[in-house]
Structures are given as C-alpha cells and as structure tokens.
PDB file of C-alpha atoms and ligand atoms in Angstrom:
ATOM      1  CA  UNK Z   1      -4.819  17.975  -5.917  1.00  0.00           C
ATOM      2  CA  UNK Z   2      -6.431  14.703  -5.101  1.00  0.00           C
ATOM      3  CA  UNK Z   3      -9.672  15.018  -6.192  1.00  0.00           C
ATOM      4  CA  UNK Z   4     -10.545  12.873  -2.865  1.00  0.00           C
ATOM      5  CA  UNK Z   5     -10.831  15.862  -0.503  1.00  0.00           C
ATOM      6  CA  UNK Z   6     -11.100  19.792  -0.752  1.00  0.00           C
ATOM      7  CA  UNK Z   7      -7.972  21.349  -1.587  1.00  0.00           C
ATOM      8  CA  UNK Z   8      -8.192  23.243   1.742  1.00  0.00           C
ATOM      9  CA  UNK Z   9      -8.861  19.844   3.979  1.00  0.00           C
ATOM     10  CA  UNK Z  10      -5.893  18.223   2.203  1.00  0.00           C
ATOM     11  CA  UNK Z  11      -3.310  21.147   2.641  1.00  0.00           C
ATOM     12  CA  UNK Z  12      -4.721  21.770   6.055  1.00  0.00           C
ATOM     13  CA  UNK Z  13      -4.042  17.875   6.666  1.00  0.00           C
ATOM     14  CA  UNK Z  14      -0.809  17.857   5.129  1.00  0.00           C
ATOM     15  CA  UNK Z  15       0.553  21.824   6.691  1.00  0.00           C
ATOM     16  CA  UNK Z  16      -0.222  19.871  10.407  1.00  0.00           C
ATOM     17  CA  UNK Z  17       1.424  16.269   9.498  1.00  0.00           C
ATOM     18  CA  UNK Z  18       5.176  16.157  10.956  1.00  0.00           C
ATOM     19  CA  UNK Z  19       8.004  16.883   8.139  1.00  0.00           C
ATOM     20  CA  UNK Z  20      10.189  13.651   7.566  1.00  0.00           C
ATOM     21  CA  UNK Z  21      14.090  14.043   7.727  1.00  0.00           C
ATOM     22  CA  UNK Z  22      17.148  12.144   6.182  1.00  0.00           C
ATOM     23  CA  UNK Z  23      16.794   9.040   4.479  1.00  0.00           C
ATOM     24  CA  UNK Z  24      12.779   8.819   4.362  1.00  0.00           C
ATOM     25  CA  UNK Z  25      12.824  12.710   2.961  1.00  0.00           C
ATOM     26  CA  UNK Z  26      15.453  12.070   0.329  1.00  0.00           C
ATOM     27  CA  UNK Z  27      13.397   8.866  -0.637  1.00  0.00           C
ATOM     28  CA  UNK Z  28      10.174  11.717  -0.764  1.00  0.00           C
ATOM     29  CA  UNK Z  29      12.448  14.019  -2.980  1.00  0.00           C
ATOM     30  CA  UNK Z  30      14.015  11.337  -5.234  1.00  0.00           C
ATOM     31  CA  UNK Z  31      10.460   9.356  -6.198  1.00  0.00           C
ATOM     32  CA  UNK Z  32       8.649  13.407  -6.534  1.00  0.00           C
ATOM     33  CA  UNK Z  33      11.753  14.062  -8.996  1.00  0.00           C
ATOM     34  CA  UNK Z  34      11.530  10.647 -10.599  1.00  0.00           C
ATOM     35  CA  UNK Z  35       7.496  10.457 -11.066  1.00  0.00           C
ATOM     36  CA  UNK Z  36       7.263   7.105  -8.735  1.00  0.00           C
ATOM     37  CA  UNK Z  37       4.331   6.833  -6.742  1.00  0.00           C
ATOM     38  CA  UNK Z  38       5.038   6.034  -3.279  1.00  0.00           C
ATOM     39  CA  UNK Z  39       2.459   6.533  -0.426  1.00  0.00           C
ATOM     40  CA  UNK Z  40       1.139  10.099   0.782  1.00  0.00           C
ATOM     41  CA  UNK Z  41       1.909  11.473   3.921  1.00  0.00           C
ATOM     42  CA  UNK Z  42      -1.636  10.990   5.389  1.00  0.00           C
ATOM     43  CA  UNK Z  43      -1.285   7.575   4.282  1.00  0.00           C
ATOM     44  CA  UNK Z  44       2.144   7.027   5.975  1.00  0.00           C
ATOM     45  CA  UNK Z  45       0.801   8.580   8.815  1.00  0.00           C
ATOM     46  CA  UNK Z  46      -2.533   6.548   9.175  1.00  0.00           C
ATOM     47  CA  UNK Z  47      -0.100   3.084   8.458  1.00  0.00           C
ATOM     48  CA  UNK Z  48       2.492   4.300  11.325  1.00  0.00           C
ATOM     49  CA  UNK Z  49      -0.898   4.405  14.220  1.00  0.00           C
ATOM     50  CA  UNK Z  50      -2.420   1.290  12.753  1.00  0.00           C
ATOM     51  CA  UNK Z  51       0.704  -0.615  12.921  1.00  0.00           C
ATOM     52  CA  UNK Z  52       1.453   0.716  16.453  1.00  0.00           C
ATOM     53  CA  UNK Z  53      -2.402  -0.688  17.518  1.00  0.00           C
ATOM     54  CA  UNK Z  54      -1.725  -3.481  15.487  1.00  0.00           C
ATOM     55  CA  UNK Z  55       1.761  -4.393  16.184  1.00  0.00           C
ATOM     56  CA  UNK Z  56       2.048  -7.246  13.818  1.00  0.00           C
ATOM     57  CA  UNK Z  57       4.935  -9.179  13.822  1.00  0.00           C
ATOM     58  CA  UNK Z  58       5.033 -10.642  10.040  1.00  0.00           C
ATOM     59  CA  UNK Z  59       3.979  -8.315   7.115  1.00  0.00           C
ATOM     60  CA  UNK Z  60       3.353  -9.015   3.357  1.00  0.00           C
ATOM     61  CA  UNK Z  61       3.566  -5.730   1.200  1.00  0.00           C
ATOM     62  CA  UNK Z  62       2.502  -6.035  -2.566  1.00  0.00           C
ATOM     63  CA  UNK Z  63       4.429  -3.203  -4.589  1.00  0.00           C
ATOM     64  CA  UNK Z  64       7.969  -2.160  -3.372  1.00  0.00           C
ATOM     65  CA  UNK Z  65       8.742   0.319  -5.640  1.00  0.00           C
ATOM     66  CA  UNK Z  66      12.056   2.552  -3.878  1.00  0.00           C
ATOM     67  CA  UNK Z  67      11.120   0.723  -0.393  1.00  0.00           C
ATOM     68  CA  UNK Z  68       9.973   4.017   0.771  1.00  0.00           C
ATOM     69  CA  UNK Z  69       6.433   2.642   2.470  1.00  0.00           C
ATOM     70  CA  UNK Z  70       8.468  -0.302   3.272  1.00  0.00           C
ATOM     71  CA  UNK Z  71      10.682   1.562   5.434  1.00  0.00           C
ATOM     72  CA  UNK Z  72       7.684   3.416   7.399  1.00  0.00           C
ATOM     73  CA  UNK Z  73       6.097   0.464   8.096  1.00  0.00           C
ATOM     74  CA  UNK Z  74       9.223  -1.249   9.620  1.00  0.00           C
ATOM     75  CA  UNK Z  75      10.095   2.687  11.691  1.00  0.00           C
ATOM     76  CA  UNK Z  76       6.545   1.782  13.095  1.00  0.00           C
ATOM     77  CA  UNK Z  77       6.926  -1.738  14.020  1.00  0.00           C
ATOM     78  CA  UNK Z  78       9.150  -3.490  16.494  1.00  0.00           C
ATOM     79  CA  UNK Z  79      12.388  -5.399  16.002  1.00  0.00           C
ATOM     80  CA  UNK Z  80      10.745  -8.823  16.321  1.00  0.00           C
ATOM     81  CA  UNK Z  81       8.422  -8.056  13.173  1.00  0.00           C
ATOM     82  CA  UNK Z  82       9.442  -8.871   9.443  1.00  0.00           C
ATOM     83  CA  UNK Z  83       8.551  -7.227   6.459  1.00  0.00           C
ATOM     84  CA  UNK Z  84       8.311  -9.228   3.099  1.00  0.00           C
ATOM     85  CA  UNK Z  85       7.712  -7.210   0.170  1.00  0.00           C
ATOM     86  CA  UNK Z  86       7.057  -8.014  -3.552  1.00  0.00           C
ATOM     87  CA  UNK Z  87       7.950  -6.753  -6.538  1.00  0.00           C
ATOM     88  CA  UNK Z  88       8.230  -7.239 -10.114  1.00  0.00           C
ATOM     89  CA  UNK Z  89      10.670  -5.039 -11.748  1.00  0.00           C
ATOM     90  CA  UNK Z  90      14.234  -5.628 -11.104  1.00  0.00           C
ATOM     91  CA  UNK Z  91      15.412  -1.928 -11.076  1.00  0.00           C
ATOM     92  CA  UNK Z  92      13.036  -1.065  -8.966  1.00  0.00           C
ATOM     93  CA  UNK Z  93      14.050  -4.059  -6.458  1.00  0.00           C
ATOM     94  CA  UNK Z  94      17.867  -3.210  -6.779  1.00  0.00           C
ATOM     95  CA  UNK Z  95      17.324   0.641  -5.769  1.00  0.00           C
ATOM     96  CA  UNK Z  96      14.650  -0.172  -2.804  1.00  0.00           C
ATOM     97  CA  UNK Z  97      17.940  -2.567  -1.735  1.00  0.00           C
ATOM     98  CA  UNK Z  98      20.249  -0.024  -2.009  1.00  0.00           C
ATOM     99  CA  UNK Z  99      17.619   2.702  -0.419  1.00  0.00           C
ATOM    100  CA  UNK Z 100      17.270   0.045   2.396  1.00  0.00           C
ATOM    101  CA  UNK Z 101      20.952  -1.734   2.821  1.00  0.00           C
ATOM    102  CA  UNK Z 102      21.598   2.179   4.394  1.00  0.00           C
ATOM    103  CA  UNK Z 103      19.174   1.641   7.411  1.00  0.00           C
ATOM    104  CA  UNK Z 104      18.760  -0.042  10.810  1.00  0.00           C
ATOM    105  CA  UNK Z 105      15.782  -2.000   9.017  1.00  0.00           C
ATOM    106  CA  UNK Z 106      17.877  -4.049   6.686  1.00  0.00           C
ATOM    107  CA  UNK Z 107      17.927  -6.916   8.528  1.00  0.00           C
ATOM    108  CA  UNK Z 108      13.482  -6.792   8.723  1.00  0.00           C
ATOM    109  CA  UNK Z 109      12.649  -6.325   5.471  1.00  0.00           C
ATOM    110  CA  UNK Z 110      12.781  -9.002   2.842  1.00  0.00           C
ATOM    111  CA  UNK Z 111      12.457  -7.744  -0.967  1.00  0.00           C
ATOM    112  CA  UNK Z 112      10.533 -11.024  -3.901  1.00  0.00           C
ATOM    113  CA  UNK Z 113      11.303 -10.190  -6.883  1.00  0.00           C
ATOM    114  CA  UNK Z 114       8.613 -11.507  -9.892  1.00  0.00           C
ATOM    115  CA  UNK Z 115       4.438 -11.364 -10.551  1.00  0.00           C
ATOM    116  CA  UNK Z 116       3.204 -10.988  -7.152  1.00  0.00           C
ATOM    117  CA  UNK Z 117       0.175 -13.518  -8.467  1.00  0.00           C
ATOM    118  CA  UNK Z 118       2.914 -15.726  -9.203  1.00  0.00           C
ATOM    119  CA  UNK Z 119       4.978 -15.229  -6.127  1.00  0.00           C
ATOM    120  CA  UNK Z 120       1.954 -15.512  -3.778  1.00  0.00           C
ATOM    121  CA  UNK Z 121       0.704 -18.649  -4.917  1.00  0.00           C
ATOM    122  CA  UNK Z 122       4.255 -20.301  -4.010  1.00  0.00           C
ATOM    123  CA  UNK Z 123       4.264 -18.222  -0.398  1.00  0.00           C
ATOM    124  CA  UNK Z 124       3.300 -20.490   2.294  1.00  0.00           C
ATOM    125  CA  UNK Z 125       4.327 -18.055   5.653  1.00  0.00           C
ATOM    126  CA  UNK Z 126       1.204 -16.365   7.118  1.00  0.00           C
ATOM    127  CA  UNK Z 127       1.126 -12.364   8.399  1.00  0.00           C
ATOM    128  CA  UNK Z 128      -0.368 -10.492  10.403  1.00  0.00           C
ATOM    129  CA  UNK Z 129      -0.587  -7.546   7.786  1.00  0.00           C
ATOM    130  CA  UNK Z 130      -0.817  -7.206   4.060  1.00  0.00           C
ATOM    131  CA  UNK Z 131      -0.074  -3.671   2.537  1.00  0.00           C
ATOM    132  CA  UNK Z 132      -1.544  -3.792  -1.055  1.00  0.00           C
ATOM    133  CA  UNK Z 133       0.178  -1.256  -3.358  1.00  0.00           C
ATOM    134  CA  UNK Z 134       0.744  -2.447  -6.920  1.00  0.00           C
ATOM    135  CA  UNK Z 135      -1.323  -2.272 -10.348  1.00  0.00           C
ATOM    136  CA  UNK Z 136      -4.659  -1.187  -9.523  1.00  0.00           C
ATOM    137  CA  UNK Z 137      -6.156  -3.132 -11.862  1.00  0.00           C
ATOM    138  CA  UNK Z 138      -4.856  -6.433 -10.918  1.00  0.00           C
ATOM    139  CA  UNK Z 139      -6.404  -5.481  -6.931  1.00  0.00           C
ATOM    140  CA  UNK Z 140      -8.814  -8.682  -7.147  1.00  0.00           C
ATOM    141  CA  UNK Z 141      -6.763 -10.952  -8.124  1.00  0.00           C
ATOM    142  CA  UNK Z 142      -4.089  -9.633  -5.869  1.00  0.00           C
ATOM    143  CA  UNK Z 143      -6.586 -10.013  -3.163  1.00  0.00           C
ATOM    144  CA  UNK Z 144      -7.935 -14.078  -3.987  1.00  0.00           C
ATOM    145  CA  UNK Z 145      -3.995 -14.560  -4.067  1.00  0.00           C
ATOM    146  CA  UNK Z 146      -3.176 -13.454  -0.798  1.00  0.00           C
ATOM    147  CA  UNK Z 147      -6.527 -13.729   1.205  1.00  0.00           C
ATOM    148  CA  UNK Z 148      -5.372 -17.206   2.618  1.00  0.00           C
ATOM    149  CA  UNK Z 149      -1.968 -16.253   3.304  1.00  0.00           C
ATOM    150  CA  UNK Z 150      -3.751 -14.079   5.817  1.00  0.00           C
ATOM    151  CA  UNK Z 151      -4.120 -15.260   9.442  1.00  0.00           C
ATOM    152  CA  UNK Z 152      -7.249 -14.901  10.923  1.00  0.00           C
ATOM    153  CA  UNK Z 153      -8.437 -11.460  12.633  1.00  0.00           C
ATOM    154  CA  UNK Z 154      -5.730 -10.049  10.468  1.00  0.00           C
ATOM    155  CA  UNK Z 155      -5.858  -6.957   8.262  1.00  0.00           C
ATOM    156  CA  UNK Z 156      -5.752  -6.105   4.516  1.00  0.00           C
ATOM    157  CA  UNK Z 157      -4.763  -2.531   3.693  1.00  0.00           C
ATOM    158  CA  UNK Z 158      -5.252  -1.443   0.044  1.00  0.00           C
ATOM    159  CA  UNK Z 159      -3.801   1.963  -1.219  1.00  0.00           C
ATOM    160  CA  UNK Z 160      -5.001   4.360  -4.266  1.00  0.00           C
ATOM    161  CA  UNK Z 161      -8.265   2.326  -4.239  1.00  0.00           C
ATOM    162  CA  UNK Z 162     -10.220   5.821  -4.966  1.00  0.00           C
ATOM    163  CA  UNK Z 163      -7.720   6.636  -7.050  1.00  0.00           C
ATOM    164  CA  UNK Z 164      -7.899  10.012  -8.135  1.00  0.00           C
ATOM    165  CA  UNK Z 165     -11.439  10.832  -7.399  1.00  0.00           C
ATOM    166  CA  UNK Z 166     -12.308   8.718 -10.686  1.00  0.00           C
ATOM    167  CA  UNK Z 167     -14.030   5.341  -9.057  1.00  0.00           C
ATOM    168  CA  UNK Z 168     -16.554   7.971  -6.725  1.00  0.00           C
ATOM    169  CA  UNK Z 169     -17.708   9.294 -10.237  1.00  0.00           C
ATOM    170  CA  UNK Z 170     -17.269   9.055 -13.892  1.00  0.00           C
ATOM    171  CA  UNK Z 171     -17.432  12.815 -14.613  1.00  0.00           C
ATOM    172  CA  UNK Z 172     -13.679  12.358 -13.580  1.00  0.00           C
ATOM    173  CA  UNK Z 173     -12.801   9.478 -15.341  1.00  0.00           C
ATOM    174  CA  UNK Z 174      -9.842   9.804 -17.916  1.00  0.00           C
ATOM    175  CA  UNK Z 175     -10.904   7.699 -21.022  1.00  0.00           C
ATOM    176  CA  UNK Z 176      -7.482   5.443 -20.688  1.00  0.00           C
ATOM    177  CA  UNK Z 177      -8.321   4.938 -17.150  1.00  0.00           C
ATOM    178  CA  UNK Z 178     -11.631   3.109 -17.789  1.00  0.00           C
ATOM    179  CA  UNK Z 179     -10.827  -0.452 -17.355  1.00  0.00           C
ATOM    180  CA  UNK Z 180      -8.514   0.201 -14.010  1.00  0.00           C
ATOM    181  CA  UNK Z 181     -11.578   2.461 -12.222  1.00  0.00           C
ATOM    182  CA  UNK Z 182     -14.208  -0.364 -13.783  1.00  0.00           C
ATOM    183  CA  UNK Z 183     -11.970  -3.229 -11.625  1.00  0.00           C
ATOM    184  CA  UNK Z 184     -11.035  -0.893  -8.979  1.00  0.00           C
ATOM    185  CA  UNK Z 185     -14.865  -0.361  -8.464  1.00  0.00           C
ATOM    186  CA  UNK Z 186     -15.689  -4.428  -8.803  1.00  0.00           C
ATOM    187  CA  UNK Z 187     -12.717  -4.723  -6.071  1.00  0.00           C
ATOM    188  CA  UNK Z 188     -14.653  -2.390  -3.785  1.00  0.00           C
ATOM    189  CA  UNK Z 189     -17.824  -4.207  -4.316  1.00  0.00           C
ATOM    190  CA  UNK Z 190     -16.088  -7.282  -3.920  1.00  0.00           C
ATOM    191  CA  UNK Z 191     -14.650  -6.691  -0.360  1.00  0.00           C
ATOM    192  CA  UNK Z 192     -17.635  -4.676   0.890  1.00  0.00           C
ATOM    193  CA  UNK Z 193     -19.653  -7.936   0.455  1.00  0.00           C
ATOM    194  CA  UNK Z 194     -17.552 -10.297   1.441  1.00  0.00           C
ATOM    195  CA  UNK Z 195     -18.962 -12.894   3.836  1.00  0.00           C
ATOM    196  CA  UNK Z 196     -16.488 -13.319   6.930  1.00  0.00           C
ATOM    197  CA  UNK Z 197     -14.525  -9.616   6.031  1.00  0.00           C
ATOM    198  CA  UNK Z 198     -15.591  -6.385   7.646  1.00  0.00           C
ATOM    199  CA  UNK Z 199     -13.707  -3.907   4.861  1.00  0.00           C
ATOM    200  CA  UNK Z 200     -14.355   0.129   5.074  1.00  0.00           C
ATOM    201  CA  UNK Z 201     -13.153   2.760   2.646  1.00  0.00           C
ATOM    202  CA  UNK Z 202     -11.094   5.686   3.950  1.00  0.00           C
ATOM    203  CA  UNK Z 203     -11.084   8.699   1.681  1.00  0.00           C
ATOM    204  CA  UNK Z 204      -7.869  10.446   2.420  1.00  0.00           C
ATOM    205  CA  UNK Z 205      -4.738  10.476   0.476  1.00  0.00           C
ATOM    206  CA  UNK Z 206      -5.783   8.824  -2.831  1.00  0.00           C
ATOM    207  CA  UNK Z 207      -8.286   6.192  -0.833  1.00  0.00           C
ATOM    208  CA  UNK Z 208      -7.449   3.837   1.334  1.00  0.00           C
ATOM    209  CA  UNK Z 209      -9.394   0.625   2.132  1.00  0.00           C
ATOM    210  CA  UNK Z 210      -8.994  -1.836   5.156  1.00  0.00           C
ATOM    211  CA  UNK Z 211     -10.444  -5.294   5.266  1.00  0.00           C
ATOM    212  CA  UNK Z 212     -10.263  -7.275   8.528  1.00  0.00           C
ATOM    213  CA  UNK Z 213     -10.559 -11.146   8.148  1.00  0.00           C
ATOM    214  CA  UNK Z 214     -12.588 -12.345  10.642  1.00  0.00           C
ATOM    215  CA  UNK Z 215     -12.389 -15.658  10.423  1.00  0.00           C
TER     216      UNK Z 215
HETATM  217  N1  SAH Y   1       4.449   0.802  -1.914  1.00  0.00           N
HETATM  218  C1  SAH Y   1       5.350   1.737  -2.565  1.00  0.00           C
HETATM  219  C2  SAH Y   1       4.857   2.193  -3.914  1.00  0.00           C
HETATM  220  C3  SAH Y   1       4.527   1.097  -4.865  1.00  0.00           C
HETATM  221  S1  SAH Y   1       4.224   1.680  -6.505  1.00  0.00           S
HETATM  222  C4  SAH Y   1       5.502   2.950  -1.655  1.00  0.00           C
HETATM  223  O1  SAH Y   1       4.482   3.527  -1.257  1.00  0.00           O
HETATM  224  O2  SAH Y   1       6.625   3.348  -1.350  1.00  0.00           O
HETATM  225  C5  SAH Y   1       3.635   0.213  -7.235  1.00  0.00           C
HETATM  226  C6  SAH Y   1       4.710  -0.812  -7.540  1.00  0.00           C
HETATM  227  O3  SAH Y   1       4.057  -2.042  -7.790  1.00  0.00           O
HETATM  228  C7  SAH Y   1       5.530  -0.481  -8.793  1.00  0.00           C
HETATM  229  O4  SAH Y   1       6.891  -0.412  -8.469  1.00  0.00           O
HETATM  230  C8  SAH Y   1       5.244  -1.650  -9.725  1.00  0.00           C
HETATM  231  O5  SAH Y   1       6.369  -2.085 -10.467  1.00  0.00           O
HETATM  232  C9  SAH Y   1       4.797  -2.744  -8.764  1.00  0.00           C
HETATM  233  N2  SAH Y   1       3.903  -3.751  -9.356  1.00  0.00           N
HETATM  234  C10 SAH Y   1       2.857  -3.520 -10.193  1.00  0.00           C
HETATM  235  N3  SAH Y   1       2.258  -4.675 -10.514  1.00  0.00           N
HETATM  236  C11 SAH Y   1       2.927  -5.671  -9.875  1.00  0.00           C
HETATM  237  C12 SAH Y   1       2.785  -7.079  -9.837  1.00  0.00           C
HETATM  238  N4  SAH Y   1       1.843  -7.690 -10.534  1.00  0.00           N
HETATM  239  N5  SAH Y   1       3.640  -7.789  -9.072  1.00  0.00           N
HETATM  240  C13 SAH Y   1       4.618  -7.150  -8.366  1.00  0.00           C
HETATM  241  N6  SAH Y   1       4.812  -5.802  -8.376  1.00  0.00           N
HETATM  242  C14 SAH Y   1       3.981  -5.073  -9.121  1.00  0.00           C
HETATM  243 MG1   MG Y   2       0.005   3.717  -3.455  1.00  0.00          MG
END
C-alpha cells in the first residue's frame, strides 16, 4: 500500500470510488502491466470535482506519460477548455498520441515534447490550471518555471508530493530515494511559505498538494 493512509481507509476509499470502463480502463490495465505511474483513482477522482468547481478553460500539465490523467482532466472539463501537456520522452509522447487520437478529446489536448524547464521558459499562453506530475525531484524548479505562466487566483496541483510515506518520515526513506524526499520536502516548505500563495497538502493517493496564486 501507500504508506499515506491505513490500508483499510485506502481500500475502503478505493472499494466505494466508481470503476472506469473502455479506453480510460485499458489505459489503467496497460500502465499497471507496463510499471508507468499514472495518477490513482482518488487522485483522478479529487481532479474530476476540482475541475468541475474550477472549470478552467486553459490547462498546463507537466508529465504526460500514456495521456491517461490527461484524458480525465479533459472528461471533466468543457469543450471550450484546452489542455497542453509536456513531456520529455518521445515514446512516451507518441503512445499518449495514439492513446488520445482514439477519443472525442483529441482536438483539446495539445502534447510538448522536450525538458519541461526548457519548454516553459519559451511558453508565453497563461492557464487557469497547472497539473504537476513529472520528476519529483525537479518539483521546485518546475514550480519557479511555471509560477508566472499562471494567471492570477489560479491553481497549482502537484501529485506524489508525499510520495510514498517517505517525506512525512525518514524511518521510511529508501537510501536511493534521499535526495528526491530531501527536495520534495524543500518544495513543501517552499510553497507553504510562499508570500501571495495559499498551498495545503492533501494526504490521499500518494499526496497531493494545491497552491492557489492569489495574486
Ligand atoms: N500525469 C501522468 C503520469 C506522469 S508520469 C498520468 O497520471 O497519467 C511522469 C512523466 O513525467 C514521465 O512520463 C516522465 O518521462 C515525465 N517527465 C519527467 N521529468 C520530466 C521533465 N523534466 N520534463 C518533461 N517530462 C518529464
Ligand atoms: Mg503522479
């Protein structure tokens, strides 16, 4: 399990959640079978009612991988609102375009492929709504990239930033993992403090945090 809840609160959480069907459960089954991490179910499912409240109409997601979260956030968002999505390696961004050509989304979602530091710094659209989902290490500087390319009263959401249980407590720490859960923490820090941010830490799936730009 997660090491972020009990056992018995996650598979309570996850036995009430709805089951997905065709293309967004075969996406489930092929990253499971393939070892890619795409978002958990609580996750999707806190995304879906944020994005209805939200209802952004331009989003910026950092880490495509298949295009699976990609594709929930654009099931939860209307047909005026576009999805641009980054990522960095090019089999990755050829399956998410196959995984995505096959839906009613393809139109909505746009798919960068390079450095996301890289691409950001040459973006010059604002959104509504950044999904951050990439290497956990690099969640700062992801952040000082894309922090202006956010409009004001808009939202950051950053996934696996508990990861694992490990940046709540170093009994769990994995000795390879030491210099990801040291930045993860100084990212937490970082956006908990941050003048003109409100951010909160959500600790369901593998952590979620959301930082609202205020002004
Ligand atoms: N958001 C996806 C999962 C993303 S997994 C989902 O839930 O369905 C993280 C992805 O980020 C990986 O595919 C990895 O290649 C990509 N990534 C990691 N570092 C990156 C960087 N610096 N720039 C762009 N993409 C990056
Ligand atoms: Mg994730």
């Amino acid at each position: 399990m997660g090491n972020i809840n009990k056992d018995y609160i996650e598979e309570y959480i996850h036995s009430v959640l709805p089951e997905n069907n065709g293309y967004l459960k075969d996406l489930e089954v092929y990253a499971k079978e393939n070892n890619i991490p795409i978002i958990e179910k609580e996750t999707a499912q806190l995304l879906k009612v944020l994005l209805k409240i939200y209802e952004p109409k331009n989003i910026l997601e950092i880490g495509t991988a298949i295009g699976y979260s990609a594709l929930v956030m654009a099931s939860s968002t209307d047909a005026n609102c576009n999805i641009t999505t980054i990522e960095k390696q090019f089999n990755m961004v050829k399956l998410a375009e196959k995984n995505i050509d096959k839906t009613e989304y393809k139109n909505r979602i746009k798919i960068l492929n390079g450095d996301a530091v890289e691409i950001l710094s040459n973006l010059d659209e604002k959104f509504d709504l950044i999904f951050l989902d990439a290497a956990k290490g690099q969640y700062l500087q992801f952040f000082n990239s894309c922090k202006d390319l956010l409009k004001t009263k808009g939202l950051i959401i950053s996934d696996n930033v508990l990861f694992r249980g490990m940046v709540a407590s170093d009994k769990l720490v994995i000795r390879r993992k030491k210099t990801i859960v040291k930045r993860l923490r100084e990212y937490l820090n970082h956006i908990s403090n941050l003048e003109g941010y409100e951010s909160c830490i959500i600790p369901i799936g593998d952590g979620i945090a959301l930082t609202y730009k205020e002004e």
